[in-house]
Short mmCIF file of C-alpha atoms in Angstrom, two decimals:
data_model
loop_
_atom_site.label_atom_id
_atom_site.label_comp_id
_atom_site.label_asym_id
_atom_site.label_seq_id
_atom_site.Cartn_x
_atom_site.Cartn_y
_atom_site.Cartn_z
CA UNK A 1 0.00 0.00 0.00
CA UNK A 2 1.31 3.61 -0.60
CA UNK A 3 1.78 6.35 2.04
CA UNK A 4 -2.15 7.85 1.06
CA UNK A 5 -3.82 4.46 1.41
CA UNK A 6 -2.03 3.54 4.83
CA UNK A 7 -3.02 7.48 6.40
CA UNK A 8 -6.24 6.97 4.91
CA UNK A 9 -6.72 3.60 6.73
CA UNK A 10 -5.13 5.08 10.16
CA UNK A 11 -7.75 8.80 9.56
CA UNK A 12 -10.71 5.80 8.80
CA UNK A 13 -10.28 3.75 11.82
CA UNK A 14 -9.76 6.61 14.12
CA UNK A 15 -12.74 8.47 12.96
CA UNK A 16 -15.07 5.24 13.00
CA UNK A 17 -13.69 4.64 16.19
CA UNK A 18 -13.21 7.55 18.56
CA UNK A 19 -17.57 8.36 17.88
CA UNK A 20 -18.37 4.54 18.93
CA UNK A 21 -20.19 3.68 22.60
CA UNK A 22 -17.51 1.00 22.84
CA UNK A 23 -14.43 3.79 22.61
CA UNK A 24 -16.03 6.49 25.18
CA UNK A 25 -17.28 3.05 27.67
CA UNK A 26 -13.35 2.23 27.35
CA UNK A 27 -11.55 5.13 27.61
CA UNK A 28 -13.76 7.42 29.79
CA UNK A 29 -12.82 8.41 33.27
CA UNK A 30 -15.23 7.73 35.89
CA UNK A 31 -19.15 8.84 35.05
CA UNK A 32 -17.78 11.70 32.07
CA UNK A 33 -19.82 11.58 28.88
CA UNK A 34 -22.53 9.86 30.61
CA UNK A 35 -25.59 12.39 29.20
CA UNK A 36 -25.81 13.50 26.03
CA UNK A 37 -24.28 16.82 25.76
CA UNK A 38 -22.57 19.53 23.07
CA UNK A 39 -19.30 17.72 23.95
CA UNK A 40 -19.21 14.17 23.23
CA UNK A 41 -15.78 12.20 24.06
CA UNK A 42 -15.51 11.83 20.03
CA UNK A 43 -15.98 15.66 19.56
CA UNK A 44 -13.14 16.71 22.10
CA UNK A 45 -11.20 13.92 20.67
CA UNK A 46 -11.26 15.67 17.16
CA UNK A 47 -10.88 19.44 18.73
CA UNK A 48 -8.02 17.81 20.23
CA UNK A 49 -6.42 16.85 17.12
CA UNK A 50 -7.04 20.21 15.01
CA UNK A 51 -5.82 22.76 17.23
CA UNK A 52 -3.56 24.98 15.90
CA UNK A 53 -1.53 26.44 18.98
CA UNK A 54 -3.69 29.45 18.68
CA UNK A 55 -5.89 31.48 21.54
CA UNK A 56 -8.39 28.83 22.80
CA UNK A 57 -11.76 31.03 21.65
CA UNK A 58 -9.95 31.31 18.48
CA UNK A 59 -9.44 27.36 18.50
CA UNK A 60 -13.41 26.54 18.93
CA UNK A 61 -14.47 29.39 16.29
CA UNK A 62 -12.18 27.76 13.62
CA UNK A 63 -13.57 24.24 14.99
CA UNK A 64 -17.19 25.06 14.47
CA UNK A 65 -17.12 26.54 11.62
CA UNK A 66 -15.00 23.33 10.26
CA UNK A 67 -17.12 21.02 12.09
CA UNK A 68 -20.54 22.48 12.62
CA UNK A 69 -22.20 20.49 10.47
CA UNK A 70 -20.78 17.34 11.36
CA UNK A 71 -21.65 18.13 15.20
CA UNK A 72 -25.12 18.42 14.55
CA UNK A 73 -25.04 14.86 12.84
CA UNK A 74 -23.72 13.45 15.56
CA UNK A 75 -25.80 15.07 18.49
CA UNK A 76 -29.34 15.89 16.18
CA UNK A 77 -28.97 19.57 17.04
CA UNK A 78 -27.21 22.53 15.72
CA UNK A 79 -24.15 23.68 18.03
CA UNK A 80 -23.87 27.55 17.78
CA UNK A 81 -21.10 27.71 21.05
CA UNK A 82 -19.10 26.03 23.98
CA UNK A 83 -16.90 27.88 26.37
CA UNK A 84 -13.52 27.59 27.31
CA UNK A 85 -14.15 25.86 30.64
CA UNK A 86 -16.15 23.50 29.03
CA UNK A 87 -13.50 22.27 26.63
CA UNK A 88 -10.77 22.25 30.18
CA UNK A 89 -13.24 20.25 31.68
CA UNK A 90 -14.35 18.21 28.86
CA UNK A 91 -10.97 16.72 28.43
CA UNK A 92 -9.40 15.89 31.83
CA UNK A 93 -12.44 13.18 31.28
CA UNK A 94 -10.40 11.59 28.79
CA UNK A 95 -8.34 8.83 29.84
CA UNK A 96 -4.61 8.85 28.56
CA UNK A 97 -4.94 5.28 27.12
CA UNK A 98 -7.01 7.14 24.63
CA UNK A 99 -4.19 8.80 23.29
CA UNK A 100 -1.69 6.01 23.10
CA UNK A 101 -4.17 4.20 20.83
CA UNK A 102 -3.74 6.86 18.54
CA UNK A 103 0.48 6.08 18.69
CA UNK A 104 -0.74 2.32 18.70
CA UNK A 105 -3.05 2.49 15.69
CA UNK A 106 -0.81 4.38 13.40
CA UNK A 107 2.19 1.86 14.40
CA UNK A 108 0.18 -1.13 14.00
CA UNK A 109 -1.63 -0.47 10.97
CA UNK A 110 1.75 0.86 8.85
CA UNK A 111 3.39 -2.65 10.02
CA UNK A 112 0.24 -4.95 9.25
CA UNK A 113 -0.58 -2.66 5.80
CA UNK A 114 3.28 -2.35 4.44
CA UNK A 115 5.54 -5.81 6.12
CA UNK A 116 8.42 -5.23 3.44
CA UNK A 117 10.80 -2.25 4.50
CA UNK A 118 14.21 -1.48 4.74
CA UNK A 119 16.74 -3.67 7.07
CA UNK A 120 19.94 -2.97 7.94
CA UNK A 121 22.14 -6.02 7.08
CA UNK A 122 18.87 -7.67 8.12
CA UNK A 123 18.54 -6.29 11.28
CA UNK A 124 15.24 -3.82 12.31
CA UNK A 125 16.94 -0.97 13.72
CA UNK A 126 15.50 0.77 17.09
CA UNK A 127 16.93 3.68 18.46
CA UNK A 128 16.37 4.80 22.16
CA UNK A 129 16.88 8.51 23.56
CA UNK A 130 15.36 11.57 25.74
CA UNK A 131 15.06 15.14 25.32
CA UNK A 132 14.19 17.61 28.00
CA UNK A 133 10.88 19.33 27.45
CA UNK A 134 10.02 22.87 28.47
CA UNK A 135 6.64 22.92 29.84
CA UNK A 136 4.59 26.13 30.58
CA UNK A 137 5.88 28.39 33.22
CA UNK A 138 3.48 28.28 35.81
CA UNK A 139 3.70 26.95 39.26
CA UNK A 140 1.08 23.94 38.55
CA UNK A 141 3.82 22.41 36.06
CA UNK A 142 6.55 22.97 38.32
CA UNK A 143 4.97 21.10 40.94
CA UNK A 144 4.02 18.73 38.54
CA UNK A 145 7.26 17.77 36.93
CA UNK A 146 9.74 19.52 38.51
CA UNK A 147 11.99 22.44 37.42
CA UNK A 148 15.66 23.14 36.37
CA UNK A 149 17.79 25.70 36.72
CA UNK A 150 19.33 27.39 33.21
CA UNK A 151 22.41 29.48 32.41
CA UNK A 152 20.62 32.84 32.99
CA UNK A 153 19.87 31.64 36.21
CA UNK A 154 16.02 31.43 35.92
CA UNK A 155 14.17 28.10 36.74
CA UNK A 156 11.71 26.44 34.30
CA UNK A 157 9.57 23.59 34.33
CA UNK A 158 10.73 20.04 32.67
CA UNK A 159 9.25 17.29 31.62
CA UNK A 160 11.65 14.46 30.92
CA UNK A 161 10.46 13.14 27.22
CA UNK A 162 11.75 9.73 25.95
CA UNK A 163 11.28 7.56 22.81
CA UNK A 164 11.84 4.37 21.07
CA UNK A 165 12.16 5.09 17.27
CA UNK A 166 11.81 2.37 14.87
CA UNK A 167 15.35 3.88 12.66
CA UNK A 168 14.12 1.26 9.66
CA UNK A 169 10.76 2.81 9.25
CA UNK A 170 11.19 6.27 10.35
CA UNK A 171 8.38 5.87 13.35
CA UNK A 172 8.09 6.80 16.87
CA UNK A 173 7.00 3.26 18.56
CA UNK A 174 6.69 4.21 21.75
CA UNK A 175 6.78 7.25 23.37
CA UNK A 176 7.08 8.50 27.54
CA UNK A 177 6.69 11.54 29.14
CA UNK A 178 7.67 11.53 33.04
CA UNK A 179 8.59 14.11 35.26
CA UNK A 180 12.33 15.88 35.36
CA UNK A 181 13.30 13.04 38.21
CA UNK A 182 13.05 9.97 35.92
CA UNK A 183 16.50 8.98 34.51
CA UNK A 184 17.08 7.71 30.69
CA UNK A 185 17.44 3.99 31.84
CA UNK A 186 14.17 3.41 33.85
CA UNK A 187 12.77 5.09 31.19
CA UNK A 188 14.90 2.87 28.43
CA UNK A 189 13.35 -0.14 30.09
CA UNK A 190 9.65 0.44 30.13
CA UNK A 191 10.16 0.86 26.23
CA UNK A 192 10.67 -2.37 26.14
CA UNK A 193 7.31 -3.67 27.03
CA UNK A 194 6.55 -2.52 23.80
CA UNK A 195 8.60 -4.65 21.90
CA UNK A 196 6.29 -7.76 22.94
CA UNK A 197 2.89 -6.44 21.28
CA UNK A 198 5.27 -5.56 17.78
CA UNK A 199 4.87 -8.79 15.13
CA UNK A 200 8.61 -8.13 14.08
CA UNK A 201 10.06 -11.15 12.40
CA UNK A 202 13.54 -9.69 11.58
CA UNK A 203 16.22 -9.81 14.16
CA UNK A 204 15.93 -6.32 16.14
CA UNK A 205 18.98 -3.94 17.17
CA UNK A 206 18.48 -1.56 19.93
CA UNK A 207 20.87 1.89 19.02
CA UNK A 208 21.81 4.23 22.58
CA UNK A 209 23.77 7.14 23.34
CA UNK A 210 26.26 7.26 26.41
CA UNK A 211 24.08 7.54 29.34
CA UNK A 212 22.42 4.44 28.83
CA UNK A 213 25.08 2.28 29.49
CA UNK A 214 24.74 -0.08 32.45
CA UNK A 215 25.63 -3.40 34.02
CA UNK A 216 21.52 -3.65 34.62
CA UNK A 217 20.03 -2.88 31.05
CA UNK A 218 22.85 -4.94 28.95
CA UNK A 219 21.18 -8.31 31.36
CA UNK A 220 17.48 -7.24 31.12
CA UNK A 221 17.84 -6.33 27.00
CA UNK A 222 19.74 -9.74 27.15
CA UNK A 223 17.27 -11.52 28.70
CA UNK A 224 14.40 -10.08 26.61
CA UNK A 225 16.04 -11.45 23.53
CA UNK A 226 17.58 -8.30 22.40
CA UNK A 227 20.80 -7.24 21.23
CA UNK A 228 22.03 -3.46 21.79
CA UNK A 229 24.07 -1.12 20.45
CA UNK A 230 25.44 1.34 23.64
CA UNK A 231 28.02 4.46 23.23
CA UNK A 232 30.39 4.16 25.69
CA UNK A 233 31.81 7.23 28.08
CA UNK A 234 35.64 7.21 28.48
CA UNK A 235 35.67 6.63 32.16
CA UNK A 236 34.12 2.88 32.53
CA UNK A 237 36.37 1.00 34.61
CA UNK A 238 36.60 -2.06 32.37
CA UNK A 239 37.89 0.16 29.70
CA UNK A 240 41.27 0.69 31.59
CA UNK A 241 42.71 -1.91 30.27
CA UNK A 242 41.17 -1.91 27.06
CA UNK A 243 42.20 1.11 25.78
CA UNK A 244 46.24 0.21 27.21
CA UNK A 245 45.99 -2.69 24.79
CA UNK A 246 46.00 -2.05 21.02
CA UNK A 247 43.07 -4.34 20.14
CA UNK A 248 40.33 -2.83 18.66
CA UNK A 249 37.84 -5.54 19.65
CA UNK A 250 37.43 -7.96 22.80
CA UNK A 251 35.15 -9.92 24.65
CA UNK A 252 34.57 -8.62 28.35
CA UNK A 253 32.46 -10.23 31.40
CA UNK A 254 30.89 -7.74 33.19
CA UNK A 255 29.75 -9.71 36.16
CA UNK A 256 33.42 -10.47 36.82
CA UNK A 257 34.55 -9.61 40.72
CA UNK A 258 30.42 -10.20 41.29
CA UNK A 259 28.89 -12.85 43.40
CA UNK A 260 27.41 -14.84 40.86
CA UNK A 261 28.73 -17.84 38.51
CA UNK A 262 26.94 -16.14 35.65
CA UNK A 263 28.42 -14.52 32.75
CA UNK A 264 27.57 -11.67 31.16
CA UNK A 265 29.55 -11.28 28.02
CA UNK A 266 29.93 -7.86 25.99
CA UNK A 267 31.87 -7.22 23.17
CA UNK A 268 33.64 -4.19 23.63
CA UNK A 269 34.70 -1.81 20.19
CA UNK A 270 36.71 0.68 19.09
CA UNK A 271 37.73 3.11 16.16
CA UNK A 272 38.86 6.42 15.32
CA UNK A 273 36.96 9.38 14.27
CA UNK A 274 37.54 11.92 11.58
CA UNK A 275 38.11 14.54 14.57
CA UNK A 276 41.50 11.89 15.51
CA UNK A 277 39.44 10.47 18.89
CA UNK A 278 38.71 7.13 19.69
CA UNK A 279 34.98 6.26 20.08
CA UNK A 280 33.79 3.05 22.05
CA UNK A 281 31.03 0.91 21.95
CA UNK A 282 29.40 -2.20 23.72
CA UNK A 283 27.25 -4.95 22.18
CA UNK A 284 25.85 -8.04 22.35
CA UNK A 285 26.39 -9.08 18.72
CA UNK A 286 29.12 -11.03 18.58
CA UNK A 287 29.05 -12.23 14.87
CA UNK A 288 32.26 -11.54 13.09
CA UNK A 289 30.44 -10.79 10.53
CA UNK A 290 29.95 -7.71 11.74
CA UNK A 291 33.06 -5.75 11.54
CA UNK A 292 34.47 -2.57 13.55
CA UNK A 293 33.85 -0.22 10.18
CA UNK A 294 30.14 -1.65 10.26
CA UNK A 295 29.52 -0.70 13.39
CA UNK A 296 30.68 2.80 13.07
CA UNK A 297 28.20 2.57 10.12
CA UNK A 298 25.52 1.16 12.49
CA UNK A 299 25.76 3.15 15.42
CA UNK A 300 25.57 6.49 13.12
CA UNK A 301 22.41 5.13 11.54
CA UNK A 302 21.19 6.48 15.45
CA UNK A 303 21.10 9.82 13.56
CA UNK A 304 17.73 10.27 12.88
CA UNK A 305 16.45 10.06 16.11
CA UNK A 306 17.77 13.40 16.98
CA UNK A 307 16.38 15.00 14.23
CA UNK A 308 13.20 13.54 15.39
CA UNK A 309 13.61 16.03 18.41
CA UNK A 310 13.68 18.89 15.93
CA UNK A 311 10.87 17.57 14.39
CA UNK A 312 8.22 16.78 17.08
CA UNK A 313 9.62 20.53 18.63
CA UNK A 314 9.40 22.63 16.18
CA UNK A 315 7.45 21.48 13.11
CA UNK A 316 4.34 20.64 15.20
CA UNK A 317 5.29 22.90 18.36
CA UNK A 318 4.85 20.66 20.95
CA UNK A 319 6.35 22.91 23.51
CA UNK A 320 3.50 25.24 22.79
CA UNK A 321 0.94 23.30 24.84
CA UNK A 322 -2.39 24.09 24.81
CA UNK A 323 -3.20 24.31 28.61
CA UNK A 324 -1.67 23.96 32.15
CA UNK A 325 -3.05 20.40 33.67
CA UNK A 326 -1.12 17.28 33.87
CA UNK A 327 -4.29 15.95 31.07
CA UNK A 328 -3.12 18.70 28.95
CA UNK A 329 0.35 18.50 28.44
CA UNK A 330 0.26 14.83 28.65
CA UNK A 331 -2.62 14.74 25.57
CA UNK A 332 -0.47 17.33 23.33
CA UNK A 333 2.84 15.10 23.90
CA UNK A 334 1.10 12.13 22.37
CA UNK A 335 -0.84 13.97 20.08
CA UNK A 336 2.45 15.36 18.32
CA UNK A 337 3.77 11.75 17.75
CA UNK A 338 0.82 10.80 16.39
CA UNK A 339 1.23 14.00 13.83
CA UNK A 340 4.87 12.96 13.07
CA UNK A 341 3.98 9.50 12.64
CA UNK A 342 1.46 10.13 10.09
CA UNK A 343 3.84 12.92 8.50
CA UNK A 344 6.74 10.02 8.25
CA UNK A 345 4.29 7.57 6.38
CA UNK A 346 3.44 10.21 3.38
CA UNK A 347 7.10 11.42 3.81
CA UNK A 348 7.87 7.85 2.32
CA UNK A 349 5.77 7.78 -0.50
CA UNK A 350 6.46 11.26 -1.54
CA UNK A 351 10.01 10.21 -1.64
CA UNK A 352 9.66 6.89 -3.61
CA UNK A 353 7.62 9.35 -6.60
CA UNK A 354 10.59 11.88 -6.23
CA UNK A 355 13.38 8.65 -6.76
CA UNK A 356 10.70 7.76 -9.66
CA UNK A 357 11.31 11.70 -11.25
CA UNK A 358 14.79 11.47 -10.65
CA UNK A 359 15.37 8.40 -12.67
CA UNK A 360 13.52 9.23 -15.21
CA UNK A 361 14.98 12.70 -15.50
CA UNK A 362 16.75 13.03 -18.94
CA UNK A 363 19.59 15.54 -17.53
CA UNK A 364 21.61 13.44 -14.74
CA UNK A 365 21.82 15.03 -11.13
CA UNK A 366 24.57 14.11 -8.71
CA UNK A 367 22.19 15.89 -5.82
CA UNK A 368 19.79 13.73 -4.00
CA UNK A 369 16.69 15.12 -3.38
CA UNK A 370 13.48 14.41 -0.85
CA UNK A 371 10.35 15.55 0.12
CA UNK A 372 10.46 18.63 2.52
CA UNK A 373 9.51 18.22 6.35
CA UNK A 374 8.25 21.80 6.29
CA UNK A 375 5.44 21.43 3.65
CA UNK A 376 3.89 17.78 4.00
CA UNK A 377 3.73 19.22 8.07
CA UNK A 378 1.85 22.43 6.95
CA UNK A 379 -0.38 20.38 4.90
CA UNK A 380 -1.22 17.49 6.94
CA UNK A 381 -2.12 20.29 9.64
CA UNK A 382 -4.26 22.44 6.95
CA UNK A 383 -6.09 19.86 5.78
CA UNK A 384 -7.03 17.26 8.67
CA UNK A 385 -10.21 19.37 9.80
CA UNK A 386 -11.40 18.79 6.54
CA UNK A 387 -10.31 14.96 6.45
CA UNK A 388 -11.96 14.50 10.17
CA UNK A 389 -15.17 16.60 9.39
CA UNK A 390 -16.07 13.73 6.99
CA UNK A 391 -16.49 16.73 3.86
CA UNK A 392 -14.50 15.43 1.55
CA UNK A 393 -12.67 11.72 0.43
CA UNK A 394 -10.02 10.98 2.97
CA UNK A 395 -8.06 9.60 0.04
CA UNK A 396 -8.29 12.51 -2.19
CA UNK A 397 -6.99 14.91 0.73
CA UNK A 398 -3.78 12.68 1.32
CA UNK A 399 -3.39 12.68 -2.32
CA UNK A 400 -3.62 15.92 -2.43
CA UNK A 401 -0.68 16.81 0.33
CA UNK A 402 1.49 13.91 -1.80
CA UNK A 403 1.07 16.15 -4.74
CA UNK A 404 2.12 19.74 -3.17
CA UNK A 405 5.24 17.70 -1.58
CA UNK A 406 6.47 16.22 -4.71
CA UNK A 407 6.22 19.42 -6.92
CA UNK A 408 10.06 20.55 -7.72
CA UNK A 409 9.69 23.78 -5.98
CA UNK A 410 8.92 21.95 -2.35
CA UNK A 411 11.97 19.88 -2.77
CA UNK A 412 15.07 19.76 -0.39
CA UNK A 413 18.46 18.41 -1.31
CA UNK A 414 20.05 15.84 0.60
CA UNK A 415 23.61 16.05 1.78
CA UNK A 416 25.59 12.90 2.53
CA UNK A 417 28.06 13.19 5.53
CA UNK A 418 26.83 16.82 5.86
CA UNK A 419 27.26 18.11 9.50
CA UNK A 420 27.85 21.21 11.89
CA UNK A 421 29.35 21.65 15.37
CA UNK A 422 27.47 21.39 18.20
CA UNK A 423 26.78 24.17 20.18
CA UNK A 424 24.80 23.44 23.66
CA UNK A 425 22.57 26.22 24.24
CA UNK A 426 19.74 26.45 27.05
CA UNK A 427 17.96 28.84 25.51
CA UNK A 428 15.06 31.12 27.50
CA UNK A 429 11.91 31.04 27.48
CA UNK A 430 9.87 29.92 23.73
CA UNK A 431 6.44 30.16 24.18
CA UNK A 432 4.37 32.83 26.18
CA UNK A 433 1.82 30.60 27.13
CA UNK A 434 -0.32 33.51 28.44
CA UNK A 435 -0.11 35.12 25.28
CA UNK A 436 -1.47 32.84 21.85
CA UNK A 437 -1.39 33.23 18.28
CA UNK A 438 -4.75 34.83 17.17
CA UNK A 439 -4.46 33.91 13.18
#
């Protein structure tokens, strides 16, 4: 199936679903959406997912006049207003589960609808990281989540944001949001319930950056059948003696000087950068088949996952969040991976038709070339209220943001090996929460 027919399926099931007595009976908290009222669960659900970051009475004037005649479909009478507090209220009576079944459906359906995609030497690549989030600056969030401290000396709130991204097919799996407090490895390890519920035949490769690594996750990602890919630091105190020898490769037990008579063997790596420094890594694949350059190959192919950050942050603004409660902030988090989830499955097909142009070009082009980020997320945001309201073809509208991507003018070129120095920044403020976009 292409990119179109997959989104349509996902936009289908969610719209059939999210209106049905069986959804609101599941998903509800407590006695909410009991009486019929202007705000059914499926309703919210769909405000929900077409807000635009603006003011909120700006947000239900752009929704009713999108949805107004779909509303009084569903309810048998015309809907001329709701207030503010009703929305508030309205959707702290949404359970969260709710919202992961958006991540799940989009996840599940792309796997069950397209099985063939790329492997990596036939490995399914996973990558694991966390990002810190700024939440709005009000005392309710600090309390909340907890606050940090920044160069300038000013204290914001923080939500500690983690993910498990599917490197092969360009999809957020699995995505946590926890308070400031919760470190990258408990948080590393409760991804990994999701691996059970994924029907994933090939051989899967868990990528991590440096402050993963730990005696405790290389035995539990062991023991779930996993093998791993970790970035070392330089101050491990098995790598003493490693780095005196001139190997670049050897076989380490890490329970060794432990009371136990088990072993737990990791394969310990290392080669040289461009920059002159040396760069280590542990594993758990110990086939010799994979060599020291192909792992520098592999553990690069972590990449995308950071870009992923730039993505979810600033292409769909999840920082901006569109109110103050624990509900809130927790709905918008998974309602921005849902966004970039569905943006990464047209991304794909808009991409394979640009490859098609390419080849068939009659001048040759050393440049590579893809679908911009920018426009398919414009798009996909301009056009859902139309694809939810049920007022046109779902089909037609995802063909329709496949088109605008894959014109020549919406292009971007793609750089291989391109890169830039880092510079860590803790920027201010970036959203006055107190003060919205009106248009």
């Amino acid at each position: 199936m292409t990119g179109s027919e997959i989104c349509t399926t996902i936009i289908s099931t969610v719209k059939e679903r999210i209106h049905s007595d069986e959804f609101r009976e599941k998903y509800r908290i407590g006695n909410c959406f009991t009486r019929i009222r202007k705000l059914t669960m499926g309703i919210v659900m769909m405000f929900l997912l077409c807000s635009k970051k603006k003011s909120l009475p700006n947000e239900i004037d752009d929704f009713l006049n999108s949805f107004g005649g779909a509303i009084t479909e569903l309810i048998g009478k015309p809907v001329v207003s709701f207030t503010k507090q009703a929305i508030s209220k309205a959707r702290k009576g949404i359970s969260l589960d709710a919202f992961y079944w958006l991540l799940d459906i989009s996840v599940s359906t792309f796997f069950k609808c397209e099985p063939s995609y790329d492997l990596w030497h036939g490995l399914h690549l996973f990558a694991i990281d966390g990002t810190d989030i700024q939440l709005p600056m009000v005392r309710q969030c600090a309390t909340l989540f907890g606050s940090q401290r920044l160069r300038n000396s000013s204290e914001f709130p923080f939500g500690k944001g983690s993910y498990l991204y599917s490197v092969s097919t360009r999809l957020i799996v699995d995505a946590l949001l926890e308070t400031s407090k919760y470190s990258e490895r408990e948080l590393a390890m409760r991804h990994m319930d999701r691996f059970r519920t994924l029907a994933i035949s090939a051989k899967s490769v868990v990528l991590m950056d440096r402050g993963y690594f730990s005696r405790e996750l290389c035995e539990f990602l062991s023991n779930s059948n996993l093998f791993y890919v970790f970035r070392l630091k330089n101050n491990p105190k098995f790598l003493k003696a490693f780095k005196t020898s001139k190997k670049r490769t050897a076989v380490i037990n890490l329970n060794e000087g432990l009371d136990t008579n088990e072993k737990l063997l990791v394969r310990i790596l290392r080669f040289r950068l461009e920059t002159g420094e040396y760069e280590y890594l542990a594993t758990n694949l110990f086939d010799r088949k994979y060599t020291i350059d192909l792992f520098k190959e592999l553990y690069f192919q972590r990449w995308p996952i950071e870009t992923k950050f730039k993505q979810v942050k600033g292409r769909f603004q999840l920082e901006n969040f569109s109110g103050y409660s624990e509900e809130a902030i927790d709905q918008d988090f998974l309602i921005a991976v849902f966004y970039c989830n569905l943006l990464e499955i047209l991304r794909s097909e808009a991409d394979k038709q640009i490859s098609d142009i390419l080849a068939s070009d009659e001048c040759s082009r050393k440049q590579h070339y893809a679908a911009g980020e920018g426009i398919l997320a414009s798009r996909l945001k301009a056009y859902l209220p139309n694809i939810l309201s049920g007022l046109c073809d779902i089909g037609q509208q995802f063909k329709r943001i496949i088109t605008c991507a894959v014109q020549r003018s919406n292009w971007t070129q793609v750089i291989p090996g391109r890169h830039y120095a880092r510079h860590v920044q803790q920027p201010g403020r970036k959203y006055c929460h107190n003060s919205k976009d009106s248009f």
